[in-house]
Amino acid sequence: MSQNKNALIRYKTIDKCLQNKYRQWTLEDLIECCSEALFEYEGRENPISKRTIQMDIQLMRSEKLGYNAPIVVYDKKFYKYEDDEFTITDIPLTETDMNVLTETVSMLKQFKDFSLFNDVSDILQRLEDKIYSEKSHTKPVIYLDKNEGLKGLHYLDEIYQAIIKKVVLVITYKSFKSREETKFHFHPFILKEFNNRWFLIGKTKGSQPITNLALDRIISIDYDFNLPYIEEDFDADVYYQNIIGVTVNSGLQPRKIELWIDAANAPYVLTKPLHHTQRLIKENEDKSIVVHLFISPNYEMERIILGFGDGIEVLRPENLRNRMKKILQKAILRYEE
């Protein structure tokens, strides 16, 4: 058993003893009770020194553990709580405690759509009630980017369960480009979130490439328990190592992308790299920079680059530079019209 666990057992045992007002407690009595408690947990003798219990009492008295226990000595050898109603198990939450708990609960609730969090939902509710009763006027200081109105979130748990149980899905789907919805079998591998949207990654058939489906485009989900699930050794870290987002263009090898970034945007790109392969190549006198990325160009990468407006320029490769140029020229025409 860890030393921290041992100490916690001793603190609780001392607290339990001192709550008993109908007995006088010497240091030797507290040592004996703590020894018995540790034996009950560990199943073996665990000698406790007099100094250890004395240090425990000092810590319980102090603010270090947050107890501030009013332990006093009377008749020069007996220990008791000066406040008969005191117990370390009923310590009010500090402001720091409540702030930490508030933000922790807020973050955990982002995953409420997954059944694996069902077991802690009651705990979260009790924590919320406790925090509210202690300090109802507090406001969160951490705000996570979320979109409660996003369609398809109610499929998260169904898909999650299908993945871990290796069940083939029958999905009715309608992409933005399709006029009609389609129905097909799908072997789910993983769920992936990008830019506050969820995607299902998997295959329609063993001979087909890996594809992604946006959850907000799924019309309905059913199951086919008779069709064997594709057992594939899918490594998401390897599969997505050279792309931004979720779109992997099959057969397109990663290449060096060279970008110029102006002085205003340089600090943002340096402190939050566009991709883990980003490398600083040059810092100019005007504080603009040149960086290299080693990635496969895709839709998501283009959207990020275009999002910088005139603050970024594709220097290489030439075909990507020309593509960005054409898109921006068309955008200018929209405004001129």
Short mmCIF file of C-alpha atoms in Angstrom, two decimals, residues 155-317:
data_model
loop_
_atom_site.label_atom_id
_atom_site.label_comp_id
_atom_site.label_asym_id
_atom_site.label_seq_id
_atom_site.Cartn_x
_atom_site.Cartn_y
_atom_site.Cartn_z
CA TYR A 155 -25.45 8.54 -32.61
CA LEU A 156 -22.18 8.81 -30.69
CA ASP A 157 -22.94 6.12 -28.16
CA GLU A 158 -24.53 3.73 -30.65
CA ILE A 159 -21.44 3.91 -32.83
CA TYR A 160 -19.09 3.69 -29.87
CA GLN A 161 -20.78 0.49 -28.71
CA ALA A 162 -20.67 -0.96 -32.23
CA ILE A 163 -16.93 -0.28 -32.47
CA ILE A 164 -15.99 -1.94 -29.18
CA LYS A 165 -18.35 -4.87 -29.83
CA LYS A 166 -17.25 -5.16 -33.50
CA VAL A 167 -20.72 -4.98 -35.02
CA VAL A 168 -21.35 -4.09 -38.68
CA LEU A 169 -23.58 -1.03 -39.11
CA VAL A 170 -26.24 -0.44 -41.74
CA ILE A 171 -26.12 3.30 -42.35
CA THR A 172 -28.52 5.52 -44.24
CA TYR A 173 -26.49 8.54 -45.30
CA LYS A 174 -26.88 11.72 -47.33
CA SER A 175 -23.73 13.71 -48.07
CA PHE A 176 -23.81 17.39 -48.95
CA LYS A 177 -23.00 16.52 -52.56
CA SER A 178 -25.70 13.85 -53.00
CA ARG A 179 -29.28 14.55 -53.98
CA GLU A 180 -30.52 11.21 -52.66
CA GLU A 181 -29.73 9.33 -49.47
CA THR A 182 -27.95 5.99 -49.75
CA LYS A 183 -27.96 2.88 -47.58
CA PHE A 184 -24.89 0.69 -47.08
CA HIS A 185 -23.00 -1.60 -44.71
CA PHE A 186 -20.20 0.01 -42.76
CA HIS A 187 -17.46 -1.50 -40.60
CA PRO A 188 -16.67 1.14 -37.93
CA PHE A 189 -13.06 1.51 -36.73
CA ILE A 190 -12.89 4.74 -34.73
CA LEU A 191 -14.69 7.98 -33.93
CA LYS A 192 -12.74 11.17 -34.62
CA GLU A 193 -13.48 14.77 -33.70
CA PHE A 194 -12.14 17.70 -35.72
CA ASN A 195 -13.12 21.36 -35.64
CA ASN A 196 -16.06 20.61 -33.34
CA ARG A 197 -17.54 17.99 -35.70
CA TRP A 198 -17.57 14.21 -35.28
CA PHE A 199 -16.64 11.67 -37.94
CA LEU A 200 -16.93 7.90 -38.17
CA ILE A 201 -13.92 6.21 -39.75
CA GLY A 202 -14.14 2.75 -41.28
CA LYS A 203 -14.80 0.72 -44.43
CA THR A 204 -17.80 -0.27 -46.51
CA LYS A 205 -16.02 -3.43 -47.70
CA GLY A 206 -12.70 -5.11 -47.07
CA SER A 207 -11.53 -4.31 -50.60
CA GLN A 208 -12.51 -0.63 -50.35
CA PRO A 209 -10.33 2.16 -48.94
CA ILE A 210 -10.87 3.63 -45.50
CA THR A 211 -13.40 6.43 -45.54
CA ASN A 212 -14.98 8.91 -43.15
CA LEU A 213 -18.62 9.74 -42.56
CA ALA A 214 -19.79 12.95 -40.90
CA LEU A 215 -22.19 12.12 -38.08
CA ASP A 216 -24.38 15.10 -38.96
CA ARG A 217 -25.08 13.55 -42.38
CA ILE A 218 -26.24 10.19 -40.99
CA ILE A 219 -30.01 9.70 -41.40
CA SER A 220 -30.34 6.43 -39.49
CA ILE A 221 -28.35 3.51 -38.10
CA ASP A 222 -29.20 -0.19 -37.98
CA TYR A 223 -27.14 -3.35 -37.36
CA ASP A 224 -26.27 -6.48 -39.33
CA PHE A 225 -25.26 -9.18 -36.85
CA ASN A 226 -24.91 -11.79 -39.59
CA LEU A 227 -22.23 -10.03 -41.62
CA PRO A 228 -18.70 -10.73 -40.31
CA TYR A 229 -16.91 -7.65 -39.03
CA ILE A 230 -13.68 -6.73 -40.83
CA GLU A 231 -10.83 -7.46 -38.44
CA GLU A 232 -8.28 -4.88 -39.55
CA ASP A 233 -5.23 -3.64 -37.66
CA PHE A 234 -6.11 0.03 -38.02
CA ASP A 235 -3.61 2.43 -36.44
CA ALA A 236 -5.18 5.90 -36.33
CA ASP A 237 -1.93 7.57 -35.24
CA VAL A 238 -0.12 6.27 -38.33
CA TYR A 239 -3.07 6.83 -40.66
CA TYR A 240 -3.45 10.50 -39.71
CA GLN A 241 0.17 11.39 -39.02
CA ASN A 242 0.63 13.42 -42.21
CA ILE A 243 -2.68 15.20 -42.58
CA ILE A 244 -4.69 17.98 -40.99
CA GLY A 245 -8.27 17.00 -40.17
CA VAL A 246 -9.95 13.79 -41.31
CA THR A 247 -9.70 13.62 -45.11
CA VAL A 248 -6.98 11.25 -46.30
CA ASN A 249 -6.57 11.32 -50.08
CA SER A 250 -5.68 7.74 -50.98
CA GLY A 251 -2.42 7.41 -52.90
CA LEU A 252 -1.36 11.02 -52.29
CA GLN A 253 2.03 11.04 -50.60
CA PRO A 254 2.96 13.72 -48.05
CA ARG A 255 5.04 16.57 -49.42
CA LYS A 256 6.83 19.66 -48.20
CA ILE A 257 4.53 22.68 -47.99
CA GLU A 258 6.32 26.03 -47.67
CA LEU A 259 4.35 28.91 -46.18
CA TRP A 260 5.10 32.59 -45.62
CA ILE A 261 3.28 34.08 -42.62
CA ASP A 262 3.12 37.80 -41.88
CA ALA A 263 4.34 39.39 -38.64
CA ALA A 264 0.85 39.71 -37.16
CA ASN A 265 0.07 36.00 -37.49
CA ALA A 266 3.58 34.61 -36.93
CA PRO A 267 3.27 34.40 -33.10
CA TYR A 268 0.00 32.45 -33.39
CA VAL A 269 1.47 29.93 -35.82
CA LEU A 270 4.64 29.53 -33.78
CA THR A 271 2.80 28.97 -30.50
CA LYS A 272 0.08 26.81 -32.04
CA PRO A 273 1.65 24.93 -34.99
CA LEU A 274 -0.58 24.11 -37.94
CA HIS A 275 0.71 20.52 -37.77
CA HIS A 276 3.20 18.55 -35.68
CA THR A 277 5.59 18.46 -38.67
CA GLN A 278 5.83 22.27 -38.76
CA ARG A 279 9.40 23.61 -38.75
CA LEU A 280 10.56 27.23 -38.66
CA ILE A 281 12.83 27.84 -41.66
CA LYS A 282 13.35 31.58 -41.64
CA GLU A 283 12.53 34.65 -39.59
CA ASN A 284 12.63 37.87 -41.62
CA GLU A 285 13.61 41.34 -40.43
CA ASP A 286 9.96 42.47 -40.56
CA LYS A 287 9.10 39.60 -38.13
CA SER A 288 7.36 37.58 -40.83
CA ILE A 289 8.38 33.92 -40.99
CA VAL A 290 8.67 30.98 -43.38
CA VAL A 291 7.69 27.50 -42.19
CA HIS A 292 7.68 24.03 -43.69
CA LEU A 293 4.99 21.40 -43.19
CA PHE A 294 5.36 17.79 -44.31
CA ILE A 295 1.77 16.79 -45.05
CA SER A 296 -0.67 15.60 -47.69
CA PRO A 297 -2.80 18.53 -48.89
CA ASN A 298 -6.52 18.11 -48.31
CA TYR A 299 -9.75 20.06 -47.90
CA GLU A 300 -9.19 20.85 -44.21
CA MET A 301 -5.66 22.15 -44.82
CA GLU A 302 -6.91 24.47 -47.56
CA ARG A 303 -9.64 25.84 -45.28
CA ILE A 304 -7.11 26.61 -42.55
CA ILE A 305 -4.77 28.40 -44.97
CA LEU A 306 -7.62 30.40 -46.49
CA GLY A 307 -8.77 31.33 -42.99
CA PHE A 308 -5.64 33.45 -42.55
CA GLY A 309 -6.68 35.67 -45.47
CA ASP A 310 -3.78 37.88 -46.61
CA GLY A 311 -1.70 36.84 -43.60
CA ILE A 312 -0.40 33.69 -45.25
CA GLU A 313 1.06 32.80 -48.66
CA VAL A 314 1.77 29.38 -50.12
CA LEU A 315 5.27 29.51 -51.60
CA ARG A 316 5.59 25.85 -52.60
CA PRO A 317 4.54 23.53 -54.17
#
